[in-house]
Coordinates of C-alpha atoms in Angstrom, one line a residue:
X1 CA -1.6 22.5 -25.0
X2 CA -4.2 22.9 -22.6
X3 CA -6.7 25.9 -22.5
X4 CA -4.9 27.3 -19.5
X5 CA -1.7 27.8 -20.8
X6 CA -3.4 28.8 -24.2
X7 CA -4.7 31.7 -22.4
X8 CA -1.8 32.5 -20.5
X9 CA 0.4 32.8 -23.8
X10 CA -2.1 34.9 -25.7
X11 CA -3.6 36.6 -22.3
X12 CA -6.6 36.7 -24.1
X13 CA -10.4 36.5 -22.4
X14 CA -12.9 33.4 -23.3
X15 CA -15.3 36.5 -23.5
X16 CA -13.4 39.5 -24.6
X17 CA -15.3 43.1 -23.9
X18 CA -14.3 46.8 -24.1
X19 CA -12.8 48.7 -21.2
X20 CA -16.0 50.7 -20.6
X21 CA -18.6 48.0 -21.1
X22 CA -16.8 45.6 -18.9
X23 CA -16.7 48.3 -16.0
X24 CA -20.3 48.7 -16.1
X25 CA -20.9 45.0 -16.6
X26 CA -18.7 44.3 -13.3
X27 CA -20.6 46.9 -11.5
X28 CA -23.4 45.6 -12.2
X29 CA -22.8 41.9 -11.6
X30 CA -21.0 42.7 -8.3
X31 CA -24.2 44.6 -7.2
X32 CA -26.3 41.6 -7.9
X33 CA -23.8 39.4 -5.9
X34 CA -24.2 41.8 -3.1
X35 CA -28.2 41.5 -2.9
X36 CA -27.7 37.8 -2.7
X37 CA -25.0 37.7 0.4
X38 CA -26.9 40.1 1.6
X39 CA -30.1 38.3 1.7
X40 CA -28.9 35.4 3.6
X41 CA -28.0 37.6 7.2
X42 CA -30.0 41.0 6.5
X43 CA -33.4 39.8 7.7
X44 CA -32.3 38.3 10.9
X45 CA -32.3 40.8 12.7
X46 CA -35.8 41.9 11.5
X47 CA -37.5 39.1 12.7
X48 CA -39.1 40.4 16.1
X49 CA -40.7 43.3 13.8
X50 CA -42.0 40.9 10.9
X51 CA -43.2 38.6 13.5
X52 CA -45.6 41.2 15.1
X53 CA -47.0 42.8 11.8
X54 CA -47.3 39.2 9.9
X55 CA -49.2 37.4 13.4
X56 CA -46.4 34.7 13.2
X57 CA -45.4 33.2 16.3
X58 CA -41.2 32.5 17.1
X59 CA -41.5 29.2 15.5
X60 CA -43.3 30.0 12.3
X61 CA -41.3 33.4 12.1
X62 CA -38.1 31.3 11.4
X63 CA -39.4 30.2 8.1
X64 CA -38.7 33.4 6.8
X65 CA -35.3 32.5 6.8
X66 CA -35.7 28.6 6.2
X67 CA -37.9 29.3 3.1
X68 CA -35.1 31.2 1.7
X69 CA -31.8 28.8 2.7
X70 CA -34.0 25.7 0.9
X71 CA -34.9 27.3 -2.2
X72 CA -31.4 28.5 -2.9
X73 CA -30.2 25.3 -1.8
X74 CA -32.9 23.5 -4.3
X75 CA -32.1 26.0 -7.3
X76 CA -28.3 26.3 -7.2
X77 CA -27.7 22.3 -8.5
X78 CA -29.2 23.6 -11.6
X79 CA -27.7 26.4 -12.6
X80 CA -25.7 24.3 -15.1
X81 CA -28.4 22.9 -16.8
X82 CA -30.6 26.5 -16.9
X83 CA -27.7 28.0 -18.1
X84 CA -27.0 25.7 -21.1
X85 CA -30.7 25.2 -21.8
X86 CA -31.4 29.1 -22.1
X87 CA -28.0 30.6 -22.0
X88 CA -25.8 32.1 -19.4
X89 CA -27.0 35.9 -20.5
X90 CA -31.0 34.9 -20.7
X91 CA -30.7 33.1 -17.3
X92 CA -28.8 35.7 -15.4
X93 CA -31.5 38.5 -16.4
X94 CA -34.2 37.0 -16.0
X95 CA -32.9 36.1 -12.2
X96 CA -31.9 39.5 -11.8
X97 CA -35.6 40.4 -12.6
X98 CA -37.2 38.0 -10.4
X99 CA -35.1 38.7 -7.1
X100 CA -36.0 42.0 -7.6
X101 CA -39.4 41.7 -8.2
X102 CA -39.9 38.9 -5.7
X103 CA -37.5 41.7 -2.7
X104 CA -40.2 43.9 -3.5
X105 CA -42.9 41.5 -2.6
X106 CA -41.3 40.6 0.2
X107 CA -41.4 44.5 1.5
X108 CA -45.1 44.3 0.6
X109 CA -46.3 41.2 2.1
X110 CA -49.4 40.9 4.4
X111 CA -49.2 37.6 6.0
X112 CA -46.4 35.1 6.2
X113 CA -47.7 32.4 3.9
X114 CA -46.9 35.3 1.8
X115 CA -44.2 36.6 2.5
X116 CA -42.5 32.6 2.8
X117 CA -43.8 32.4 -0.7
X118 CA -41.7 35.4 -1.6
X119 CA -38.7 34.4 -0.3
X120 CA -38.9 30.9 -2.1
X121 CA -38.8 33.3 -5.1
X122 CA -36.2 35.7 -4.2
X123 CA -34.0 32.1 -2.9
X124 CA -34.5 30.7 -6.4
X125 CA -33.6 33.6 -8.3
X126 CA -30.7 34.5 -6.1
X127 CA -29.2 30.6 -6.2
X128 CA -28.0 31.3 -9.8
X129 CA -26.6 34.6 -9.5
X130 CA -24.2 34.0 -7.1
X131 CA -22.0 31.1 -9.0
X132 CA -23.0 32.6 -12.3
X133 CA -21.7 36.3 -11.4
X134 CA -18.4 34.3 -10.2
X135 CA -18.3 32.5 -13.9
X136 CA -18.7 35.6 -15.7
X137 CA -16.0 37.4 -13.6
X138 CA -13.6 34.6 -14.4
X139 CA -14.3 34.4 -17.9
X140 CA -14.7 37.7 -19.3
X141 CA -11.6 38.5 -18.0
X142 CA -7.7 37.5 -19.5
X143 CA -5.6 35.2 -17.3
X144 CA -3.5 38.4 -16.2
X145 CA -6.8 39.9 -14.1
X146 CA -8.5 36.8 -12.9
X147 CA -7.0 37.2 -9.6
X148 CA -8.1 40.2 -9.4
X149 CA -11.9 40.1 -10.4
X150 CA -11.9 37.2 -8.0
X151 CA -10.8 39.4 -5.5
X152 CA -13.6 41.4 -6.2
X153 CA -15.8 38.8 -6.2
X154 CA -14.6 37.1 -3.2
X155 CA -15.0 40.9 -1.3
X156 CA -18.5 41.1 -1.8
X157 CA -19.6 37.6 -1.5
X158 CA -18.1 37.1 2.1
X159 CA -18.3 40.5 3.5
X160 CA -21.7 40.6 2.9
X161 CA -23.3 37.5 5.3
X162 CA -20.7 40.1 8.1
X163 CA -22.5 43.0 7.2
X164 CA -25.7 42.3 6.3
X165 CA -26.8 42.1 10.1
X166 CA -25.5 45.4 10.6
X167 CA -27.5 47.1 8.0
X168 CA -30.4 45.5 8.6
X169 CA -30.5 46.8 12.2
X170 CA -29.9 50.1 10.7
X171 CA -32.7 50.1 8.3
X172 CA -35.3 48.4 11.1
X173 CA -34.6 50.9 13.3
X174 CA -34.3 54.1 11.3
X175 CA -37.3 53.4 8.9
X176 CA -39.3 50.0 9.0
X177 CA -38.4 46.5 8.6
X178 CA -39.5 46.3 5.5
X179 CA -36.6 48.5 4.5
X180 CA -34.4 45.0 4.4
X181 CA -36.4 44.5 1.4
X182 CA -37.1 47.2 -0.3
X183 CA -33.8 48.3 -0.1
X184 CA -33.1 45.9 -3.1
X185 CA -35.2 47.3 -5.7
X186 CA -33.1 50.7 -6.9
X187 CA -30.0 48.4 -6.4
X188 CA -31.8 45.4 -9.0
X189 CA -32.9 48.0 -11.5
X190 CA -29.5 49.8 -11.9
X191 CA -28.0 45.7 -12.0
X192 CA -30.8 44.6 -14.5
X193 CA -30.1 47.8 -16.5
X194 CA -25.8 47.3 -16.7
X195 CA -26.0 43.5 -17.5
X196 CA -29.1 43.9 -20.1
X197 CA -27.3 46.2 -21.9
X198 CA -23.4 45.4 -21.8
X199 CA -23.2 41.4 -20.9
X200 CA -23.0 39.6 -24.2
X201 CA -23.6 36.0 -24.5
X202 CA -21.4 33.3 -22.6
X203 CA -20.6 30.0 -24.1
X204 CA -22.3 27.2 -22.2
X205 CA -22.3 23.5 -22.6
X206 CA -26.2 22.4 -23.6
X207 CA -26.7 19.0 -21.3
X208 CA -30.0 16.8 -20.5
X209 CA -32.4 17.7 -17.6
X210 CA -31.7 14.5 -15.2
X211 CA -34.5 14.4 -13.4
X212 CA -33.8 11.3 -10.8
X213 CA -30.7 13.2 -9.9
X214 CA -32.7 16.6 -9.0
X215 CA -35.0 15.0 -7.4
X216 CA -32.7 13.2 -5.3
X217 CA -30.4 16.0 -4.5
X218 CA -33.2 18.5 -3.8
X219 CA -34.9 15.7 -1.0
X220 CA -31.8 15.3 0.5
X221 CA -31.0 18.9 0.8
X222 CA -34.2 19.8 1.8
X223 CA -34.6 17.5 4.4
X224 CA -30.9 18.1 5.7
X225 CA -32.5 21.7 6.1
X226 CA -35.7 21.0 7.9
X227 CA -33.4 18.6 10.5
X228 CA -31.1 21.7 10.6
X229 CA -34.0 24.6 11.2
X230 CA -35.9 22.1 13.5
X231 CA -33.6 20.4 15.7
X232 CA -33.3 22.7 18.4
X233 CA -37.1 23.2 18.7
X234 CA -37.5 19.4 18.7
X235 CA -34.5 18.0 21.0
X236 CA -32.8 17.1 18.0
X237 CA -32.5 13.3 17.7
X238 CA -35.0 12.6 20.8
X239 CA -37.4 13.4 18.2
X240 CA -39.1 11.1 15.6
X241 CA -39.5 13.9 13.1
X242 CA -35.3 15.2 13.1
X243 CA -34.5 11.7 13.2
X244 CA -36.9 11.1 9.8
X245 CA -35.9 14.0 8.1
X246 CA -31.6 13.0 8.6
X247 CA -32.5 9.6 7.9
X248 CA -34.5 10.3 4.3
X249 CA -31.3 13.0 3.8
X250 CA -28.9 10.6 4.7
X251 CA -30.8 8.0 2.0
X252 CA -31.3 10.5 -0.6
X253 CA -27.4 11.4 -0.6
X254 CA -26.4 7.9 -1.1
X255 CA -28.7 6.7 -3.8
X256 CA -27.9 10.2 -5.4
X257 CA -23.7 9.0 -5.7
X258 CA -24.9 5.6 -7.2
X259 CA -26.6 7.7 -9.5
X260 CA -24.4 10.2 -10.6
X261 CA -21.8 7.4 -11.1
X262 CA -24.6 5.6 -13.4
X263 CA -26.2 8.3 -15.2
X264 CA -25.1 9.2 -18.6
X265 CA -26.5 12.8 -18.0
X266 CA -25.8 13.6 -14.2
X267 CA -26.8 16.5 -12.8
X268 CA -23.7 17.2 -11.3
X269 CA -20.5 15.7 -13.4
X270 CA -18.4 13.1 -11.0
X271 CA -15.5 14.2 -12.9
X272 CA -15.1 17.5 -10.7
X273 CA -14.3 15.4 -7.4
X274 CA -11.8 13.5 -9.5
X275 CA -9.6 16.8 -9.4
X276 CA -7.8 17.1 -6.1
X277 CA -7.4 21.0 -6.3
X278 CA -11.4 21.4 -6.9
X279 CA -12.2 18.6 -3.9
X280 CA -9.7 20.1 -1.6
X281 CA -10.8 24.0 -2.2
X282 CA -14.8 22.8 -1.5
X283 CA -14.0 20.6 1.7
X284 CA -12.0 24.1 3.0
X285 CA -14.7 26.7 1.7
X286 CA -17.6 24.0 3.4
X287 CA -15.9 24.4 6.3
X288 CA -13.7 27.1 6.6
X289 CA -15.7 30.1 6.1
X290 CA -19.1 28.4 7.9
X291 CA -17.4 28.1 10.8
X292 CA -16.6 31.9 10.7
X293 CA -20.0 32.7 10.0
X294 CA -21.2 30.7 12.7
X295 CA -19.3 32.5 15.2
X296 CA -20.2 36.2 13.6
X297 CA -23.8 34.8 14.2
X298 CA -23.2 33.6 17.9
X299 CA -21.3 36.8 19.1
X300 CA -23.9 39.4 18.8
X301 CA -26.0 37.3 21.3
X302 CA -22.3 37.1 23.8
X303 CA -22.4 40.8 23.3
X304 CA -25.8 41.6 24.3
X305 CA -26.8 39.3 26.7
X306 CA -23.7 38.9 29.1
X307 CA -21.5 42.1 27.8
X308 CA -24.7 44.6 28.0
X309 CA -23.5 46.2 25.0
X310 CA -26.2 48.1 23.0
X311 CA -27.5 46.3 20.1
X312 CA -25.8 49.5 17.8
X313 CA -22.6 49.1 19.5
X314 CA -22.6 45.0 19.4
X315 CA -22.9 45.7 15.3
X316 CA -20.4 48.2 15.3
X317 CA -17.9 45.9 16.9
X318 CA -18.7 43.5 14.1
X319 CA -17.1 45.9 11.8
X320 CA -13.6 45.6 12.3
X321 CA -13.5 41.8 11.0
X322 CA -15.3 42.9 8.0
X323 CA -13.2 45.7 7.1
X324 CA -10.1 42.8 8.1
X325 CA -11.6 40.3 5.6
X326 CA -11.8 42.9 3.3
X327 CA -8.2 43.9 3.6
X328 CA -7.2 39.9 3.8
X329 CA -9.3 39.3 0.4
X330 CA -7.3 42.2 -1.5
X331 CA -3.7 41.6 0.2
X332 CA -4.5 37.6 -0.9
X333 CA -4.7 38.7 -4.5
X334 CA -1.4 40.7 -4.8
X335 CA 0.5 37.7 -2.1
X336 CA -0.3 35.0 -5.1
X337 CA 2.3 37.0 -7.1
X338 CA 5.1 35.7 -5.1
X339 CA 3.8 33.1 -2.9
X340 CA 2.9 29.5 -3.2
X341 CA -1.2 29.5 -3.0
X342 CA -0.6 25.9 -0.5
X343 CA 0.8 28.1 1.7
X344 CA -1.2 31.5 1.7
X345 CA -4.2 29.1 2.6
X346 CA -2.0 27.2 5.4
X347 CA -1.1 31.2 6.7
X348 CA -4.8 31.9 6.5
X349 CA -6.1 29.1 8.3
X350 CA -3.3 29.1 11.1
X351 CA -4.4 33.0 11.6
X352 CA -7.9 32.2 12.3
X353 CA -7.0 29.3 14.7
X354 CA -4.9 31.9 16.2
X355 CA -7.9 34.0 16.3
X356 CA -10.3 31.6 17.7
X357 CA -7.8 30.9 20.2
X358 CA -8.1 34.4 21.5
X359 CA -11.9 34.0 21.6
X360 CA -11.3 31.3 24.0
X361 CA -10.0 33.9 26.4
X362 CA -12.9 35.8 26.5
X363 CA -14.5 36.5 30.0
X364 CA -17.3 39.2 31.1
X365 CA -14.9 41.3 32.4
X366 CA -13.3 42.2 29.1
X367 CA -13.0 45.3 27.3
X368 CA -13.8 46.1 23.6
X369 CA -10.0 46.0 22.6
X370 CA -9.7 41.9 23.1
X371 CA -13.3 41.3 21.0
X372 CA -12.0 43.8 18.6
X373 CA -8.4 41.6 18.1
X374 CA -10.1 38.6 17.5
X375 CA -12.7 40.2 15.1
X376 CA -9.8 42.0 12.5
X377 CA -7.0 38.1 13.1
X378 CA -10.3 36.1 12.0
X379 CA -11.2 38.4 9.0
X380 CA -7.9 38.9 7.9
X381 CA -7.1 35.1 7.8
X382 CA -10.4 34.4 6.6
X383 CA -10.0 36.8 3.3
X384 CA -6.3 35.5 3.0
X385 CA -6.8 31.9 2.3
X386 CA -10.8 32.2 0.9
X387 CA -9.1 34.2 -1.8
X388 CA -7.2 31.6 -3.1
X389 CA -9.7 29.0 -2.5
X390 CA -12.4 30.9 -4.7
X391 CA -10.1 31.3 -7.9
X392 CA -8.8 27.6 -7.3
X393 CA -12.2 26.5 -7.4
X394 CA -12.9 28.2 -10.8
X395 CA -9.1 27.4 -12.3
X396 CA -9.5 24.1 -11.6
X397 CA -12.6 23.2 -14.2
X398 CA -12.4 23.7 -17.8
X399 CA -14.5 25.7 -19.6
X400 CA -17.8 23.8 -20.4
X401 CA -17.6 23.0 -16.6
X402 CA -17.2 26.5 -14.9
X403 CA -20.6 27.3 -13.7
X404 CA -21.1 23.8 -12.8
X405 CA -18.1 24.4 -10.7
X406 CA -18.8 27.4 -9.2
X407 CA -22.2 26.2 -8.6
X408 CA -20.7 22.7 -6.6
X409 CA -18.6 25.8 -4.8
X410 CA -21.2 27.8 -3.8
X411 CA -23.6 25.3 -2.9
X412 CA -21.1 23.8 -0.2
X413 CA -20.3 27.1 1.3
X414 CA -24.1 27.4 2.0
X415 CA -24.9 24.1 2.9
X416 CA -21.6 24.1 5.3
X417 CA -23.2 27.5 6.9
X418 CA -26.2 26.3 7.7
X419 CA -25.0 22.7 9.2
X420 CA -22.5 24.6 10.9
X421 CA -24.4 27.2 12.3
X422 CA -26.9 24.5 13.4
X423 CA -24.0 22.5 15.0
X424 CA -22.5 25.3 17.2
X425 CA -26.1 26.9 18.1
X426 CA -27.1 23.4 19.4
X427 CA -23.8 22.6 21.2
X428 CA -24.2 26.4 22.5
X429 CA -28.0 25.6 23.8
X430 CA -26.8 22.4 25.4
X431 CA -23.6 23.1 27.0
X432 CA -25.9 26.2 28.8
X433 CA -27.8 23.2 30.6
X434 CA -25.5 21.2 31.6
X435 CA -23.0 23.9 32.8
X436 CA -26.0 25.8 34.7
X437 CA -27.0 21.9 36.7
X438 CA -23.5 22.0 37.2
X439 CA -23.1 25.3 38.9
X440 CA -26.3 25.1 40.4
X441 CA -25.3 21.6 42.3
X442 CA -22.0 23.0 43.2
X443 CA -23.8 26.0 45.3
X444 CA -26.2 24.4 46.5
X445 CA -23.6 21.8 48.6
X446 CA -21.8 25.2 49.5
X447 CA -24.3 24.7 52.5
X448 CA -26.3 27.6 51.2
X449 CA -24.1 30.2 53.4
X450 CA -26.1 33.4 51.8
X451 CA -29.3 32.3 52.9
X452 CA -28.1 31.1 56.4
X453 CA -26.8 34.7 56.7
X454 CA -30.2 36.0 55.1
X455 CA -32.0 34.4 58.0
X456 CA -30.0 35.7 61.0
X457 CA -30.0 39.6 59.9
X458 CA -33.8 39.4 58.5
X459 CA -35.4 36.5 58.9
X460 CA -36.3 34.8 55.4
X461 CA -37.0 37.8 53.8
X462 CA -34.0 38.1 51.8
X463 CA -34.0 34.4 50.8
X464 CA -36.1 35.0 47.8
X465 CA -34.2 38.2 46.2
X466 CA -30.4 36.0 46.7
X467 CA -32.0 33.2 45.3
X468 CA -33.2 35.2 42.2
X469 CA -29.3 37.0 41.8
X470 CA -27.6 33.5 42.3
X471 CA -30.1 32.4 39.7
X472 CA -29.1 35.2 37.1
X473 CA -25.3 35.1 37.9
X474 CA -25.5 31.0 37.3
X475 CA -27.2 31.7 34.2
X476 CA -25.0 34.5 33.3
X477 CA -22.0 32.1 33.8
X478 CA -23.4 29.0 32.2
X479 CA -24.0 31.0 28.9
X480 CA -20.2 32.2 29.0
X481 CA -18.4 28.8 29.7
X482 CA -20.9 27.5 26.7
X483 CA -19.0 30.2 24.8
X484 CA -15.5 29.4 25.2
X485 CA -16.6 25.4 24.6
X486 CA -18.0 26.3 21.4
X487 CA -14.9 28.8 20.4
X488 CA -12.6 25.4 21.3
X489 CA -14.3 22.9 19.2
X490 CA -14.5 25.6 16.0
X491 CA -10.6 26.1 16.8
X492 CA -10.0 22.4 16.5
X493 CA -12.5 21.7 13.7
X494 CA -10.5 24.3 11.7
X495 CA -7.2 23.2 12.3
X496 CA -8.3 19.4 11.6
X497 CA -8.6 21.3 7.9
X498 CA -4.9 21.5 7.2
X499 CA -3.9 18.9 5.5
X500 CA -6.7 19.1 3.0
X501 CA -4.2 22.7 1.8
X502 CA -1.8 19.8 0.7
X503 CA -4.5 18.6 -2.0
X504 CA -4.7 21.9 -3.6
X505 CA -1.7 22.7 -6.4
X506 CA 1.4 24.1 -6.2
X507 CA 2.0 27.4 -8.1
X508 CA 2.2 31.1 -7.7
X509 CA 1.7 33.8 -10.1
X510 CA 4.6 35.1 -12.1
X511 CA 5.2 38.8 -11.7
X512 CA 4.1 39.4 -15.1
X513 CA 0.7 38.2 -15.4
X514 CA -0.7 38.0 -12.2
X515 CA -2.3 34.7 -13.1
X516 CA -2.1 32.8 -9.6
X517 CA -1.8 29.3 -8.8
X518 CA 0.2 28.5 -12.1
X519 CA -1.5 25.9 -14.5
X520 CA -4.2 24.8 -12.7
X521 CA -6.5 23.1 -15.2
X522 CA -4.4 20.3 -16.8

């Protein structure tokens, strides 16, 4: 009998706790999940403000967010190894302890050499919580509730990246900038407090420290990164530095598969990929919700910048997809009861092509409603299939594998965010440039009738001032066709997705215990 269906006879938790305890346990491990989403968006919109008061300068200011993205990147692949080296409880406290800590030296910091030294910190500490907190949720509850403590989960750990830009707007404008730090500290202590005091120890699988493996996996992520952060700064591969930095990622990723198929000891186990389910669910998560993120980061700037929307209203128009996603996540759980998970995810994906289809339509003459429409069919779809993606990729490994697992998850959900971000922000900056030569050459064999009119009611005095307004409305237009070329290729990249739905498994919950996706780890 497997340990799935063993725990769907007895309904019994691999961690059993008491009703109370456990709802101060998931209180507390939720809130530490949300400081980590959080993290990834809230200080972008700070920036401007930290650059002034740390004397960075637009290109140095950006490590702020690089130093963070890297270290998470680096510590997440070892969150399996910590974990069974010092225990799941041990590891998760002491993490809770340093983000905290290392948020409120972030608040404090004088110059950025320290304040990128903080945010290593607060990325290392935070690269464990979030695949540990999913682990714990899974575990310390019985096969009838998993779906719905990874509902939970799922609400706060993609709602967050949507909303953390809006908050951290809030907070720079209302008190300081360093508000998007030190906003962290009451919400760390009342999460170190719940988990020291109600988590109880978690079985975990004690494994060797492969060091070749880390090594490898934390150059080629690390490089990936700087090629990433870089490559619109640097003309991407018409530089010699992007092109070394993909090339030694590139090499590092390969000699790191010949090594985990070698290695006695590997730092991540091959024999994940080897389940269709788990390879399927990480392919969709790497690109799936990326892809949304990508497009939350882009449309603030379409808002702004060609709508002339305030910066308050642009984040309030956000919203509506968050509060979607949210509804999406919850209405995913209670759908698994009665519908075959293959095609809740196939219903989620074709809503957000749907959606991205809409954004395709956008224009400078629209009104709020359209932008709005998009926003709450992208979050809802979003929520609808991520939900069962998230408890798929925890079902599908067994026990002495599950943070390992939702470790492999969590680092491709970031890793796909920041390629994809970098991939649509690039295509974005480039399509601006060709589109404005474009429009430019077209007027200018229009036989330049403005200024020929200029010239015979005023001489050439108005030829400067129509120049400058053709100027702005090229610029104006080049941005918005860039738009809708980016909002097509996302559309097709997340269509291309669905027929990796048919690797995951079949199965729906029964109406009795809730447990979703049937017997998924055979």
């Amino acid at each position: 009998m497997t340990e799935s269906e063993t725990n769907q006879q007895h309904d019994v938790a691999v961690v059993p706790i008491a009703p109370l305890p456990k709802m101060i346990v998931t209180t507390a491990i939720m809130a530490a999940t949300i400081l980590v989403v959080l993290d990834q968006t809230i200080a972008t919109v700070a920036l401007p403000h930290m650059q002034a008061a740390l004397g960075a300068t637009p290109d140095t200011v950006t490590w702020v967010l690089t130093s963070y993205i890297m270290a998470t990147a680096v510590g997440t692949p070892l969150t399996a190894w910590l974990t069974g080296r010092f225990g799941r409880r041990q590891v998760f406290l002491v993490c809770v302890l340093g983000f905290t800590i290392s948020s409120m030296l972030c608040g404090a910091a004088t110059s950025l050499p320290m304040m990128v030294a903080c945010r290593l910190a607060q990325g290392f500490f935070g690269a464990f919580l979030m695949p540990m907190s999913q682990a714990f949720l899974y575990d310390m509850n019985p096969p009838s509730l998993q779906v719905r403590a990874i509902t939970m989960w799922g609400i706060g750990a993609m709602v967050g990246p949507i909303v953390g830009p809006v908050l951290g707007g809030y907070l720079t404008d209302a008190f300081d900038w360093r508000w998007v730090f030190f906003v962290n500290v009451p919400v760390g202590i009342v999460a170190l407090a719940g988990v020291f005091f109600g988590l109880p120890e978690f079985p975990s699988a004690r494994r060797s420290f492969d060091h070749v493996g880390f090594i490898m996996i934390a150059v080629a992520l690390c490089s990936l990164q700087l090629a990433l952060d870089r490559g619109t700064q640097q003309d991407w591969l018409d530089s010699p530095e992007i092109i070394a930095e993909f090339g030694l990622s590139i090499a590092a990723f390969w000699m790191l598969i010949f090594h985990l198929r070698r290695s006695r000891h590997p730092i991540i186990s091959p024999g994940l990929f080897a389940n269709p389910s788990f390879s399927g669910a990480m392919v969709l998560a790497f690109v799936l919700m990326p892809t949304i993120i990508a497009s939350n980061a882009l449309l603030p700037q379409l808002f702004v910048q060609l709508l002339g929307y305030p910066v308050a209203t642009a984040g309030e128009m956000m919203l509506p997809r968050g509060i979607a996603m949210t509804i999406g996540i919850f209405l995913g759980g209670q759908f698994t009861r009665w519908m075959d998970g293959r095609l809740q995810v196939a219903l989620g994906v074709c809503i957000v092509i749907a959606s991205l289809y809409v954004q395709t339509g956008f224009n400078m003459e629209m009104d709020q409603h359209l932008i709005i429409w998009a926003g709450v069919l992208q979050g809802f779809g979003t929520g609808l299939s991520m939900t069962v993606l998230n408890f798929t990729a925890m079902s599908s490994a067994p026990l002495s594998h599950r943070t390992e697992a939702a470790a492999l998850y969590s680092l491709s959900r970031n890793t796909g965010s920041s390629i994809m971000l970098a991939i649509f922000s690039g295509l974005l900056a480039h399509d601006v440039q060709v589109n404005h030569a474009e429009l430019g050459a077209r007027i200018s064999s229009g036989g330049g009738m403005s200024l020929h009119l200029s010239r015979i009611w005023a001489g050439n005095s108005l030829d400067a001032p129509i120049a400058a307004m053709a100027e702005v409305e090229v610029n104006r237009q080049a941005m918005m066709i860039a738009y809708i070329n980016d909002f097509w290729v996302m559309m097709w990249l997340v269509a291309a997705m669905l027929p990796l739905v048919l690797l995951l498994r079949p199965g729906k919950a029964s109406k009795g215990s809730g447990e979703s996706l049937a017997a998924l780890a055979d």
